[in-house]
XYZ file of C-alpha atoms in Angstrom:
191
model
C 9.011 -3.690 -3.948
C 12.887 -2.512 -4.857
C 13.661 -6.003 -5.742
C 11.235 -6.161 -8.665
C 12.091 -2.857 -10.394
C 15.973 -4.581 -10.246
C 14.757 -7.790 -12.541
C 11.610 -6.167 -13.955
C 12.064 -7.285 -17.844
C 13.982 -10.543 -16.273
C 10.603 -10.926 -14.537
C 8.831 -10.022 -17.379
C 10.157 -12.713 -19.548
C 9.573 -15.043 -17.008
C 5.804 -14.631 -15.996
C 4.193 -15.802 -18.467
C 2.147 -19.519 -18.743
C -1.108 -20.050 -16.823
C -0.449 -19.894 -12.983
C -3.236 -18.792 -11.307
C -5.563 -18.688 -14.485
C -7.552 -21.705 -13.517
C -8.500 -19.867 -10.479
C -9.002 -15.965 -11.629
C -11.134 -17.346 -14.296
C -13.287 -19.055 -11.816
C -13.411 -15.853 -9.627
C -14.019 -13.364 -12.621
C -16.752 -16.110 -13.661
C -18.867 -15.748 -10.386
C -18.816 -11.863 -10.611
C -21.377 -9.750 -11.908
C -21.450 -8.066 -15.511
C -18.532 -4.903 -15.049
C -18.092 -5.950 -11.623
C -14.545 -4.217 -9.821
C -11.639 -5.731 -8.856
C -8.865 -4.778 -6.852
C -5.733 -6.390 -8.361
C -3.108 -6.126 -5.551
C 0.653 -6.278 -6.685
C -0.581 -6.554 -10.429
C 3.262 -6.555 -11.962
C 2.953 -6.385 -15.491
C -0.598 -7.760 -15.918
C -0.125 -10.930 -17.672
C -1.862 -13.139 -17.132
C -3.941 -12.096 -14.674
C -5.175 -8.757 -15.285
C -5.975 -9.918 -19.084
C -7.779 -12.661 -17.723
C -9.980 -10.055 -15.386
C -10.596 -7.468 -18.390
C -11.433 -10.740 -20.196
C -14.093 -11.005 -18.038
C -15.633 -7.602 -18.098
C -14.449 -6.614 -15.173
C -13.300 -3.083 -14.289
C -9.769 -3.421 -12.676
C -7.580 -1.497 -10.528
C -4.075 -2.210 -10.596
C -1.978 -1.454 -7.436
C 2.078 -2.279 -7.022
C 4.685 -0.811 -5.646
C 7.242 -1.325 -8.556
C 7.238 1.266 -10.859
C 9.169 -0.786 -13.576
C 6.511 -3.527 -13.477
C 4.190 -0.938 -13.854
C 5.312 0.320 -16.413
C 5.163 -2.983 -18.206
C 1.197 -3.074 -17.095
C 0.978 0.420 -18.379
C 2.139 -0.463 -21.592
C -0.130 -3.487 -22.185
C -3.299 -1.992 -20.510
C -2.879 1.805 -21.289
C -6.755 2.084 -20.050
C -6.056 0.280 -16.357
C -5.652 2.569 -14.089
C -3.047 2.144 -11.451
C -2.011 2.986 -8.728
C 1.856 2.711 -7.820
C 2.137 1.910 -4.064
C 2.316 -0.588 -0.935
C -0.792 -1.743 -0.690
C -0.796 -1.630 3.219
C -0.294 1.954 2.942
C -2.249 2.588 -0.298
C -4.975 5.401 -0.444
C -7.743 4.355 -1.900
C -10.087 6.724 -1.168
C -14.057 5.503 -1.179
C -13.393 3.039 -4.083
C -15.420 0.119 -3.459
C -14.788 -3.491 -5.129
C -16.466 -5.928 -5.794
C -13.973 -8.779 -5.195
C -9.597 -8.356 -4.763
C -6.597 -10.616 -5.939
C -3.436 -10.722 -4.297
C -1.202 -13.051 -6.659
C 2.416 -13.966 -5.397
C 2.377 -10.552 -3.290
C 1.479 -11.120 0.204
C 4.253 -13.268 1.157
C 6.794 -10.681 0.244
C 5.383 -8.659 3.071
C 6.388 -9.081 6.685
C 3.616 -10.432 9.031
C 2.616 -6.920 10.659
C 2.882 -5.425 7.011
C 0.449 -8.385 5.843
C -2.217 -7.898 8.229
C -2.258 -3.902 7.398
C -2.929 -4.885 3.891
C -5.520 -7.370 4.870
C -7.157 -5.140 6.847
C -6.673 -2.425 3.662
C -8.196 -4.820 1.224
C -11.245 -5.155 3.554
C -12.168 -1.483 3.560
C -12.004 -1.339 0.055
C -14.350 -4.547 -0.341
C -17.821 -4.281 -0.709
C -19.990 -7.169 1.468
C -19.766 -10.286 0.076
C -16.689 -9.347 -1.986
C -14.163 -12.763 -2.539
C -10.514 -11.962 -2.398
C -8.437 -14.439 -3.771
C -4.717 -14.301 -2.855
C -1.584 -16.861 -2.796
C 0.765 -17.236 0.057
C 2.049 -19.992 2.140
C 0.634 -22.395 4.474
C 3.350 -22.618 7.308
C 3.610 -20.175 9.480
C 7.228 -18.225 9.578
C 10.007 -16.371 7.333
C 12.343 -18.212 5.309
C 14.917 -16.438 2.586
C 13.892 -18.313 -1.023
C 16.264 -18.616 -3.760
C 17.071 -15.534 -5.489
C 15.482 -14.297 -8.714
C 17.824 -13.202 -11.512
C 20.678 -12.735 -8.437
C 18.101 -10.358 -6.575
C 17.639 -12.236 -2.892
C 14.044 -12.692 -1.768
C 12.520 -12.906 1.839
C 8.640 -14.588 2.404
C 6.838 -14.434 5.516
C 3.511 -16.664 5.871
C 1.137 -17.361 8.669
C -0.220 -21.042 8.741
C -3.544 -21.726 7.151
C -5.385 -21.676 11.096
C -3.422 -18.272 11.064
C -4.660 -16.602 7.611
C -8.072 -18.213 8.683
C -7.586 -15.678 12.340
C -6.524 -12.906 10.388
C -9.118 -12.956 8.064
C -11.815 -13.582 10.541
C -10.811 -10.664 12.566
C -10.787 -8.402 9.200
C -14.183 -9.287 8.467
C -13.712 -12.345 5.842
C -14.699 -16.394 6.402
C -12.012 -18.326 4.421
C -14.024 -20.281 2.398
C -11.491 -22.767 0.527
C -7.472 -24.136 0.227
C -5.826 -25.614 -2.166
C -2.675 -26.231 -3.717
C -1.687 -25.717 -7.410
C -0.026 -28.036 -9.659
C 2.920 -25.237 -9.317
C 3.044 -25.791 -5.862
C 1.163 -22.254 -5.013
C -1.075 -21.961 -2.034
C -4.262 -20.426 -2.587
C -6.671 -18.994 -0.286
C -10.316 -18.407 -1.239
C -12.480 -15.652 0.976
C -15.090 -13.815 1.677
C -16.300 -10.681 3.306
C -18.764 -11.066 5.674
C -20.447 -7.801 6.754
């Protein structure tokens, strides 16, 4: 997205803590030894990404912010990446073993999310989790602006993300809320 390469070291500065650890460690955890992961809208890496490579896990970043990338680059010079929208991102036959879409899906319009949904799927190998973050009430809203760069979020309700899902290929498997107030959604490919 434009709007990140505008506040990219802003942003970097900013994400830093343990949102979302709790929950990639548990992922990472349940994955086989070197297992691949798809690591949509990756941003700089941190603290995500570490937390993956942590693991053992062979990741593949994908954003489309090339200053964020950069960042990721910089920390993870052996990460490959790719620098793209992931609803439009070639992937060629890469397969995964599980994806992660952290504080990226919302960002993208509702037709926009379901062609990345229905990206990630291809890419997954059965069985694969994907673990992403979005909202749980269905519409757009503008948020408040980040560093004085205005931000739009879309979200389909939880019964909605459950549809989409389903008619991707994946059974949502679990909700929950964060004590930062982040919606996470827990599934699972199916065939």
């Amino acid at each position: 997205m434009h709007e990140y390469d505008l506040i990219a070291d802003w942003y970097a500065s900013q994400r830093s803590g343990d949102m979302g650890v709790q929950e990639v460690t548990a992922l990472a955890a349940s994955l086989p030894g070197g297992a691949s992961v798809l690591d949509v809208g990756c941003g700089t890496g941190l603290p995500l990404t570490r937390v993956l490579i942590e693991h053992g896990c062979q990741v593949l970043g994908v954003d489309s912010s090339r200053e964020l990338l950069a960042r990721f680059q910089a920390t993870f010079p052996r990460v490959p990446v790719l620098c793209a929208p992931i609803q439009s991102c070639e992937l060629q036959a890469l397969t995964f073993h599980a994806a992660i879409a952290w504080g990226v899906l919302f960002h993208l319009r509702h037709e926009e999310q379901e062609q990345a949904i229905s990206r990630i799927a291809k890419a997954l190998k059965p069985g694969a989790a994907f673990l992403f973050t979005s909202g749980d009430t269905h519409g757009s809203i503008d948020g408040e602006p980040m560093n004085g760069v205005p931000f739009r979020y879309h979200s389909y309700s939880v019964d909605g993300y459950r549809e989409l899902l389903r008619t991707h290929g994946f059974t949502l498997e679990a909700t929950h809320t964060d004590p930062g107030g982040n919606f996470h959604y827990l599934s699972r490919k199916t065939g």
